[in-house]
Coordinates of C-alpha atoms and ligand atoms in Angstrom, one line a residue:
M1 CA -3.5 18.8 -21.4
T2 CA -5.0 20.8 -18.2
F3 CA -3.2 19.2 -15.6
H4 CA -2.5 22.5 -13.4
F5 CA 0.5 21.1 -11.9
S6 CA 2.4 23.1 -9.3
H7 CA 6.7 22.3 -8.3
T8 CA 6.5 22.7 -4.4
F9 CA 8.9 20.1 -3.9
A10 CA 11.3 21.2 -6.4
E11 CA 10.8 24.4 -5.5
Q12 CA 11.5 23.9 -2.0
L13 CA 13.6 21.1 -1.6
E14 CA 16.5 22.4 -3.8
G15 CA 19.3 19.2 -3.3
F16 CA 16.5 16.5 -2.8
Y17 CA 16.2 16.0 -6.6
R18 CA 17.7 15.6 -9.7
S19 CA 16.1 17.2 -12.8
C20 CA 15.7 14.7 -16.2
E21 CA 13.7 14.0 -18.7
P22 CA 12.0 10.5 -19.5
E23 CA 13.6 8.4 -22.2
K24 CA 10.6 8.0 -25.3
C25 CA 9.2 5.1 -26.1
S26 CA 7.4 3.4 -29.2
S27 CA 4.1 3.5 -30.3
P28 CA 2.5 4.1 -26.7
E29 CA -0.9 2.6 -26.5
L30 CA -3.8 3.8 -23.4
L31 CA -4.7 0.4 -22.3
Q32 CA -6.2 1.5 -18.7
F33 CA -7.1 5.2 -17.8
N34 CA -8.4 5.5 -14.4
S35 CA -11.6 8.3 -15.3
S36 CA -12.7 8.2 -11.0
L37 CA -9.3 9.0 -10.1
A38 CA -8.9 11.7 -12.8
R39 CA -12.4 13.7 -12.0
E40 CA -10.7 13.3 -8.0
L41 CA -7.6 15.4 -9.9
A42 CA -10.5 17.3 -11.5
L43 CA -8.4 15.8 -14.5
D44 CA -10.1 15.9 -18.0
H45 CA -10.7 12.6 -19.1
E46 CA -11.2 13.6 -23.0
D47 CA -8.2 14.8 -22.9
F48 CA -6.2 11.5 -22.8
I49 CA -7.7 9.2 -24.9
G50 CA -6.5 11.2 -27.8
E51 CA -2.4 11.3 -29.1
F52 CA -1.3 14.0 -27.1
G53 CA -2.9 12.9 -23.8
V54 CA -1.1 8.8 -24.5
S55 CA 2.6 10.7 -25.6
V56 CA 2.0 12.3 -21.8
L57 CA 0.9 9.4 -19.9
S58 CA 3.8 7.3 -21.7
G59 CA 6.6 9.9 -20.9
N60 CA 7.0 11.0 -25.2
E61 CA 5.6 14.1 -24.4
L62 CA 5.4 16.5 -21.2
P63 CA 2.8 18.8 -20.4
K64 CA 3.4 22.3 -20.4
N65 CA 4.6 23.2 -17.0
A66 CA 5.8 19.7 -16.1
N67 CA 9.0 19.8 -14.2
P68 CA 9.7 16.1 -14.3
I69 CA 12.4 15.3 -11.0
A70 CA 14.0 11.9 -9.4
M71 CA 13.9 12.5 -6.3
V72 CA 16.7 10.8 -4.1
Y73 CA 16.5 8.6 -1.0
A74 CA 18.1 5.7 0.7
G75 CA 16.9 3.1 2.3
H76 CA 17.1 -0.3 4.8
Q77 CA 16.7 -2.9 2.5
F78 CA 16.1 -5.8 4.2
G79 CA 18.2 -4.4 7.4
M80 CA 20.7 -3.3 5.7
F81 CA 21.7 0.0 5.0
T82 CA 22.1 1.3 1.4
P83 CA 23.4 5.3 1.6
Q84 CA 21.4 6.1 -1.8
L85 CA 19.2 4.5 -3.4
G86 CA 16.7 7.1 -5.6
D87 CA 13.8 7.2 -7.9
G88 CA 15.7 5.0 -10.5
R89 CA 13.1 4.0 -13.1
A90 CA 10.6 7.1 -12.0
L91 CA 10.3 10.5 -12.6
L92 CA 7.7 13.0 -10.6
I93 CA 6.1 15.1 -13.1
G94 CA 4.1 17.9 -10.6
E95 CA 1.6 17.9 -8.1
V96 CA -1.7 18.8 -8.3
V97 CA -4.6 19.9 -5.8
D98 CA -7.2 17.4 -6.3
A99 CA -10.7 18.1 -6.1
I100 CA -11.1 18.1 -2.1
G101 CA -7.8 20.7 -1.8
S102 CA -5.4 18.3 -1.1
R103 CA -1.8 17.9 -2.7
R104 CA -0.8 14.9 -5.0
D105 CA 2.2 14.0 -6.8
V106 CA 1.9 12.5 -10.4
Q107 CA 4.5 10.1 -11.4
L108 CA 5.5 8.3 -14.0
K109 CA 7.0 4.9 -13.3
G110 CA 8.8 2.8 -16.1
S111 CA 10.0 6.2 -17.8
G112 CA 13.9 5.2 -18.2
R113 CA 16.8 5.6 -16.8
T114 CA 17.4 8.8 -14.3
P115 CA 20.5 9.7 -12.6
F116 CA 19.5 7.0 -9.5
S117 CA 19.0 3.8 -11.9
R118 CA 22.8 2.2 -10.9
G119 CA 22.5 -0.7 -12.6
G120 CA 19.1 -0.5 -14.0
D121 CA 17.3 0.3 -17.4
G122 CA 14.9 2.4 -16.1
K123 CA 12.1 0.9 -17.2
A124 CA 9.1 -1.8 -16.1
A125 CA 7.6 -4.5 -17.8
L126 CA 4.0 -4.7 -18.5
G127 CA 3.3 -7.2 -15.9
P128 CA 4.0 -5.4 -12.9
V129 CA 2.6 -2.0 -14.0
L130 CA -0.6 -4.1 -14.5
R131 CA 0.0 -5.5 -11.5
E132 CA 0.2 -2.6 -9.6
Y133 CA -2.5 -0.8 -11.1
L134 CA -4.8 -4.1 -10.2
V135 CA -3.9 -4.1 -6.5
S136 CA -3.3 -0.5 -5.7
E137 CA -7.2 0.1 -6.4
A138 CA -7.8 -3.1 -5.1
M139 CA -6.1 -1.6 -1.7
H140 CA -8.3 1.5 -2.3
A141 CA -11.3 0.3 -2.7
L142 CA -11.3 -1.8 0.5
G143 CA -10.7 1.8 1.6
I144 CA -7.0 1.4 2.7
A145 CA -4.8 4.1 2.2
T146 CA -2.5 4.0 -0.5
T147 CA -0.9 5.2 -3.9
R148 CA -3.1 5.2 -6.7
A149 CA -3.1 4.2 -10.3
L150 CA -4.3 6.9 -12.8
A151 CA -2.9 5.0 -15.9
A152 CA -1.2 1.9 -17.7
V153 CA 0.6 2.7 -21.3
R154 CA 1.6 -0.5 -23.3
T155 CA 4.3 0.3 -25.8
E156 CA 5.8 -1.4 -29.2
D157 CA 9.4 -1.7 -27.2
W158 CA 10.6 -4.2 -25.0
V159 CA 12.8 -4.6 -21.6
R160 CA 15.4 -7.3 -20.7
R161 CA 14.6 -9.8 -17.9
E162 CA 14.4 -13.2 -17.2
E163 CA 13.2 -12.9 -20.7
P164 CA 12.0 -10.0 -22.9
K165 CA 9.2 -8.4 -21.6
P166 CA 7.0 -5.4 -23.4
R167 CA 7.7 -2.3 -22.1
A168 CA 4.9 -0.1 -20.1
V169 CA 4.5 3.0 -17.9
L170 CA 2.3 3.5 -15.0
T171 CA 0.9 6.8 -14.0
R172 CA 1.2 6.6 -10.0
V173 CA -1.0 9.6 -8.2
S174 CA 0.0 9.8 -4.5
A175 CA -0.4 12.4 -1.4
S176 CA 3.6 12.4 -2.3
H177 CA 6.5 10.4 -2.6
I178 CA 8.4 11.0 0.6
R179 CA 9.6 8.1 2.5
V180 CA 11.4 7.6 6.1
G181 CA 14.4 6.5 3.2
T182 CA 14.2 10.5 2.3
F183 CA 15.3 11.4 5.5
E184 CA 18.1 8.5 6.1
Y185 CA 19.9 9.8 3.2
F186 CA 20.1 13.7 5.1
A187 CA 21.0 11.8 8.3
A188 CA 23.4 9.4 6.6
K189 CA 25.5 12.5 5.6
G190 CA 24.7 14.3 8.8
E191 CA 23.5 16.8 6.8
W192 CA 20.7 18.5 9.4
S193 CA 19.7 21.6 8.0
Q194 CA 18.3 19.4 4.9
I195 CA 16.7 16.8 7.0
K196 CA 15.4 20.4 9.4
R197 CA 13.8 21.4 6.1
L198 CA 12.4 17.8 4.6
A199 CA 10.9 17.4 8.1
D200 CA 9.3 20.9 7.6
Y201 CA 7.9 20.3 4.3
A202 CA 6.4 17.2 5.1
I203 CA 4.7 18.8 8.1
T204 CA 3.3 21.6 6.1
R205 CA 2.1 19.0 3.9
H206 CA 1.3 16.4 5.7
F207 CA 0.4 17.0 9.3
P208 CA -0.1 21.0 9.5
E209 CA -2.2 20.6 12.7
V210 CA 1.4 20.1 14.4
I211 CA 3.2 23.5 12.9
S212 CA 2.7 25.1 16.0
A213 CA 3.1 22.3 18.2
D214 CA 5.6 23.2 21.0
D215 CA 7.9 20.2 20.3
R216 CA 7.1 20.0 16.2
Y217 CA 9.3 17.3 15.2
L218 CA 8.2 14.6 18.0
E219 CA 4.4 15.2 17.3
F220 CA 5.3 14.8 13.4
F221 CA 7.1 11.5 14.1
K222 CA 4.4 10.8 16.4
S223 CA 1.9 11.5 13.9
V224 CA 3.8 9.4 11.0
L225 CA 3.9 6.4 13.7
R226 CA 0.1 6.8 14.0
K227 CA -0.8 6.8 10.5
Q228 CA 1.3 3.7 9.8
A229 CA 0.4 1.9 12.9
K230 CA -3.2 2.4 11.0
L231 CA -2.7 1.4 7.6
I232 CA -0.3 -1.4 8.5
A233 CA -3.6 -2.3 10.6
D234 CA -5.9 -2.4 8.1
W235 CA -3.5 -4.4 5.9
M236 CA -4.0 -7.2 8.5
S237 CA -7.6 -6.9 8.0
V238 CA -7.2 -8.0 4.6
G239 CA -4.9 -10.2 5.0
F240 CA -2.5 -8.6 2.7
V241 CA 1.4 -8.9 2.7
H242 CA 3.6 -6.0 1.1
G243 CA 7.0 -8.2 1.0
V244 CA 9.4 -5.6 0.7
M245 CA 9.0 -3.2 4.0
N246 CA 12.2 -1.4 3.1
T247 CA 12.7 1.8 4.7
D248 CA 12.4 3.4 1.1
N249 CA 8.8 1.3 0.5
M250 CA 7.5 3.6 3.8
T251 CA 5.9 6.5 3.2
I252 CA 5.2 9.6 5.6
S253 CA 2.3 10.3 4.6
G254 CA 1.0 6.8 5.8
E255 CA 0.1 5.7 1.6
T256 CA 1.2 1.9 1.1
I257 CA 3.5 2.4 -1.4
D258 CA 5.1 -0.5 -3.8
Y259 CA 3.6 -2.9 -5.2
G260 CA 6.4 -5.9 -6.2
P261 CA 6.3 -9.2 -4.0
C262 CA 3.0 -7.9 -2.5
A263 CA 0.5 -10.9 -2.6
F264 CA -2.6 -12.0 -0.1
L265 CA -3.1 -14.2 2.1
D266 CA -5.8 -17.6 1.3
R267 CA -5.6 -20.1 4.1
Y268 CA -4.6 -18.0 7.6
T269 CA -1.4 -18.9 8.1
P270 CA 0.6 -16.1 9.9
A271 CA 4.0 -16.9 9.4
I272 CA 3.6 -17.2 5.6
V273 CA 6.2 -15.3 3.0
F274 CA 5.7 -15.0 -0.4
S275 CA 8.5 -12.8 -1.7
S276 CA 11.2 -15.7 -3.6
I277 CA 13.8 -13.5 -1.9
D278 CA 13.1 -13.2 2.0
D279 CA 14.3 -16.3 2.7
Y280 CA 14.4 -15.7 6.4
G281 CA 10.7 -14.4 7.1
R282 CA 11.7 -10.8 7.6
Y283 CA 8.7 -9.3 6.3
A284 CA 6.0 -11.9 7.0
Y285 CA 2.3 -11.5 7.8
E286 CA 2.7 -11.8 11.9
N287 CA 6.2 -9.9 11.1
Q288 CA 4.4 -6.3 9.5
S289 CA 4.0 -4.4 12.4
K290 CA 7.3 -5.3 14.0
I291 CA 8.6 -4.3 10.8
G292 CA 6.5 -1.4 10.6
Q293 CA 8.3 0.2 14.1
W294 CA 11.4 -0.8 13.4
N295 CA 11.4 1.2 10.1
L296 CA 10.2 3.8 12.2
A297 CA 13.5 3.8 14.5
Q298 CA 15.3 5.1 11.7
L299 CA 12.8 7.7 11.0
G300 CA 13.5 8.5 14.8
K301 CA 17.4 8.3 14.5
A302 CA 17.4 11.0 11.9
L303 CA 14.9 13.0 13.8
I304 CA 17.0 13.4 17.3
P305 CA 19.7 15.3 16.0
L306 CA 17.5 18.3 15.4
Y307 CA 17.4 19.0 18.7
E308 CA 20.3 21.0 20.4
E309 CA 19.3 19.6 24.2
E310 CA 20.9 17.3 26.1
E311 CA 20.8 14.0 23.3
E312 CA 19.8 11.6 26.5
Q313 CA 16.6 12.8 26.8
V314 CA 15.3 13.6 23.3
I315 CA 15.6 9.8 22.6
Q316 CA 14.1 9.1 25.5
R317 CA 11.5 11.0 24.5
F318 CA 11.5 9.8 20.9
V319 CA 11.9 5.7 22.6
D320 CA 8.7 6.9 24.4
A321 CA 7.0 7.8 21.4
L322 CA 8.2 4.7 19.2
D323 CA 6.2 2.5 22.4
T324 CA 3.5 4.2 21.2
F325 CA 3.3 2.6 17.8
N326 CA 2.3 -0.9 19.6
V327 CA -0.9 0.7 21.4
W328 CA -1.9 2.2 18.3
Y329 CA -1.7 -0.7 16.6
E330 CA -2.9 -2.4 18.8
E331 CA -6.6 -0.4 19.4
Y332 CA -6.8 -0.3 15.1
W333 CA -5.9 -3.8 14.7
L334 CA -8.7 -4.6 17.5
S335 CA -11.2 -1.9 15.8
N336 CA -10.5 -3.2 12.8
M337 CA -11.4 -6.6 13.8
R338 CA -14.4 -6.0 16.0
T339 CA -16.0 -4.1 13.5
K340 CA -15.3 -7.6 10.4
L341 CA -17.2 -9.8 13.8
G342 CA -19.8 -7.0 13.4
L343 CA -19.2 -5.6 17.5
A344 CA -19.8 -1.9 17.4
R345 CA -18.8 -1.7 21.3
A346 CA -16.2 -2.6 23.3
E347 CA -16.4 -5.5 25.7
L348 CA -13.7 -7.3 27.7
G349 CA -12.7 -10.6 26.5
D350 CA -13.3 -9.1 22.4
L351 CA -9.2 -9.7 22.1
E352 CA -9.4 -13.1 23.1
L353 CA -12.9 -13.7 21.0
V354 CA -11.1 -12.7 17.7
E355 CA -7.8 -14.5 18.9
Q356 CA -9.8 -17.9 19.0
L357 CA -11.1 -17.2 15.7
L358 CA -7.9 -16.9 14.4
Q359 CA -6.0 -20.0 16.3
L360 CA -9.3 -22.0 15.2
M361 CA -8.8 -21.1 11.0
Q362 CA -5.3 -21.4 11.3
Q363 CA -5.9 -25.3 12.6
G364 CA -8.4 -25.7 10.4
Q365 CA -6.9 -23.9 7.6
G366 CA -9.2 -21.7 7.0
D367 CA -9.7 -18.9 3.9
F368 CA -9.2 -15.2 5.8
T369 CA -11.0 -13.9 3.4
L370 CA -14.4 -16.2 2.8
V371 CA -14.6 -17.0 6.8
F372 CA -15.3 -13.4 7.3
R373 CA -17.2 -13.4 5.0
H374 CA -19.7 -16.0 5.5
L375 CA -20.1 -15.0 9.0
S376 CA -22.8 -12.6 8.4
A377 CA -25.1 -15.4 7.3
A378 CA -24.4 -17.3 10.6
L379 CA -26.4 -14.9 11.7
L380 CA -29.5 -15.0 10.2
G381 CA -29.2 -18.7 10.4
D382 CA -27.2 -20.1 8.3
D383 CA -24.0 -21.7 9.4
S384 CA -22.9 -23.9 6.6
K385 CA -20.7 -21.7 4.0
F386 CA -18.9 -20.3 7.8
K387 CA -18.1 -23.9 8.7
A388 CA -17.7 -25.5 5.2
Q389 CA -14.4 -22.5 5.3
F390 CA -12.6 -24.8 8.0
N391 CA -11.4 -29.1 7.0
D392 CA -13.2 -30.0 10.1
P393 CA -16.4 -27.9 9.8
S394 CA -17.6 -28.7 13.3
L395 CA -14.1 -26.7 14.7
P396 CA -15.9 -23.8 15.1
S397 CA -19.2 -24.7 16.7
A398 CA -18.5 -23.9 20.2
W399 CA -16.9 -20.5 18.7
L400 CA -19.8 -19.7 17.1
T401 CA -22.1 -20.0 19.6
L402 CA -19.5 -17.4 22.0
W403 CA -19.9 -15.3 18.8
L404 CA -23.8 -15.3 18.9
K405 CA -23.8 -14.4 22.5
R406 CA -21.9 -11.4 22.2
V407 CA -23.0 -10.1 18.9
G408 CA -26.5 -10.5 20.6
R409 CA -25.4 -7.8 23.3
E410 CA -24.9 -5.7 20.6
G411 CA -28.7 -4.7 20.0
F412 CA -29.1 -4.4 16.6
V413 CA -31.3 -6.2 14.3
S414 CA -29.3 -9.2 12.7
T415 CA -30.0 -7.9 9.3
Q416 CA -28.7 -4.5 9.4
C417 CA -25.6 -6.3 11.6
A418 CA -25.3 -8.7 8.7
M419 CA -25.4 -6.0 6.1
N420 CA -22.5 -4.2 8.0
M421 CA -20.8 -7.0 8.3
N422 CA -20.6 -7.6 4.8
N423 CA -19.6 -4.0 4.2
V424 CA -16.2 -4.4 5.8
N425 CA -15.5 -8.1 4.7
P426 CA -15.0 -8.2 1.2
A427 CA -16.2 -11.1 -1.1
Y428 CA -13.5 -10.3 -3.6
I429 CA -9.3 -10.1 -2.8
P430 CA -6.6 -9.9 -5.4
R431 CA -6.4 -14.3 -5.6
N432 CA -3.0 -14.3 -6.2
H433 CA -3.9 -17.0 -8.8
K434 CA -6.2 -15.2 -10.6
V435 CA -3.7 -11.7 -10.7
E436 CA -1.1 -14.2 -12.2
E437 CA -3.8 -15.0 -14.9
A438 CA -4.6 -11.9 -15.8
L439 CA -1.2 -10.7 -15.7
D440 CA -0.5 -13.4 -17.9
A441 CA -3.5 -13.3 -20.6
A442 CA -2.4 -9.4 -20.9
V443 CA 1.4 -10.4 -21.3
S444 CA 1.7 -13.4 -23.5
R445 CA -1.8 -12.9 -25.3
N446 CA -2.4 -8.9 -25.3
D447 CA -5.5 -9.9 -24.0
L448 CA -6.5 -7.3 -21.5
E449 CA -10.2 -8.9 -20.6
P450 CA -9.6 -10.8 -18.1
F451 CA -7.6 -7.6 -16.2
R452 CA -10.4 -5.1 -16.8
V453 CA -13.2 -7.8 -15.2
M454 CA -10.6 -8.4 -12.5
L455 CA -10.7 -4.8 -12.1
K456 CA -14.1 -4.1 -12.4
L457 CA -15.1 -6.9 -9.8
L458 CA -12.1 -5.4 -6.9
T459 CA -13.5 -1.9 -7.2
E460 CA -16.8 -3.1 -6.0
P461 CA -15.6 -5.9 -3.6
Y462 CA -18.1 -5.7 -0.8
R463 CA -21.3 -6.7 -3.7
D464 CA -21.6 -10.6 -4.9
H465 CA -21.1 -10.8 -8.3
V466 CA -23.5 -13.2 -10.3
G467 CA -21.2 -15.7 -12.1
M468 CA -18.1 -14.4 -10.5
D469 CA -17.9 -17.1 -7.9
E470 CA -14.4 -18.2 -9.1
F471 CA -12.3 -14.7 -8.1
A472 CA -13.7 -15.3 -5.0
I473 CA -12.1 -18.6 -3.6
P474 CA -8.5 -19.6 -2.8
A475 CA -6.1 -21.6 -5.3
A476 CA -7.3 -25.1 -4.9
L477 CA -5.4 -27.6 -2.0
G478 CA -2.6 -28.9 -3.5
A479 CA -1.8 -26.0 -6.2
S480 CA 2.3 -25.0 -5.8
P481 CA 3.1 -22.3 -3.4
Y482 CA 2.6 -18.6 -4.5
V483 CA 5.9 -16.8 -5.5
T484 CA 6.5 -13.1 -5.9
F485 CA 9.4 -11.2 -7.1
C486 CA 11.1 -8.4 -6.8
G487 CA 13.5 -6.2 -9.8
T488 CA 10.3 -6.2 -11.9
Ligands
AMP1 P1 11.9 -1.4 -5.3 O1 12.6 -2.6 -4.9 O2 11.0 -1.2 -6.7 O3 11.5 -0.6 -4.3 O4 13.1 -0.4 -5.7 C1 14.4 -0.3 -4.9 C2 15.3 0.5 -5.6 O5 15.6 -0.3 -6.8 C3 15.1 2.0 -5.9 O6 15.8 2.9 -6.0 C4 14.6 1.5 -7.7 O7 14.5 2.9 -8.2 C5 15.5 1.0 -8.1 N1 15.3 0.3 -9.2 C6 13.9 -0.6 -9.5 N2 14.3 -1.0 -10.5 C7 14.8 -0.6 -11.6 C8 14.9 -0.4 -12.7 N3 14.4 -1.3 -13.5 N4 16.0 0.6 -13.7 C9 16.7 1.3 -12.5 N5 16.4 1.3 -11.0 C10 15.6 0.6 -10.6
MG2 MG1 10.8 1.0 -3.8

């Protein structure tokens, strides 16, 4: 087995985790293995398809040099602080340095109870494991920073949920698993020396460019702000609703993490919420940047006591930095939207043009993905599919004239511009109802084919796949609202 593990987190951050062995499972079967990610990690695919490989990916055996640990963290869940959460069903088994020299965590998710499991069983059910695999890989293909899925293993054990479900294990890979909640854990205990060690570690691992800055913790804070502003702007540009933006689900590296109750917009409804427990719409599509900023304020609070100078002055510097989150976010968001509209240059009035289109989409119940996807054809003289996305096809006519004028000023050849647009406006996103169909086939009929078909499609989302139209369209208008669940 060729994991060349190292363990910088475990070696440098004693007190931030507990050692813990994975729980064994029966008859593990490798359902999906991510060969392209394996190549990135300089792992050998052949090693993983044999019995020992599957044993490792299920937690039944540990590769040489593994050092399994459960990390501790706290978190604000729906605004309420819980002083201790931690990896209750996951174990970091080691770090690898990938082909471009970046350090990545390899984690087993669903590997059994840990010291942080509280009342939970530490296990994962097959449906949610495949869901995380599918959606995280789709996000990656859409160019959005995310944790990755290396493998999904099914077992012959059952986990107790509302009804018994097959147990599965996901191997997750991430830039690191340090969360805003990791800082909050030590801040709540007033352990500032631990916060300093964690911040120094995170800086070295994720933001080495600020190591020698005069005010390194403020610069670190600003770097995290900027990464998160970009991430959330990227979510918005594909209609992604994370669904559970608790501070323990926000990474310092700027990767999307935790695919429990996430979902994608179809018809453009900014206030939409999918999660069954989000009664007040805290994590609605349109609230994501505000919540991102709120979460980052919690990170700021954990860093401020690292300073010895007058607290008020430090607070002011952090508050000023926090204010720049909106500036970054709006800049990234508008830049994404411009690209979606085929605009490479900035012009005054672009924001208005984007906002007008979004208003029309809301009014005309336009599908977020397809409105943008079909816009490029309008540039080549066929606006029928674009207009057909609105319940009244004449609704966007005036806007279309404005846009054609605006995009004309870019000076591109139309075919080139249309191609550029198709390379940023996906034809396929994980359509909620299709995801459910694929997971249902896997869980109730042990039929992995729909999952594999969808995975293949979603890893090439910008190309039209012949005969795959059913994956491109939203659920039928009268379909019952899509609802997602936590506690998976
Ligand atoms: P999540 O909703 O996945 O972000 O998880 C929130 C917290 O609950 C984390 O500390 C998880 O480790 C823990 N948790 C979630 N599911 C389980 C489970 N089945 N067993 C133990 N802990 C869990
Ligand atoms: Mg979580």
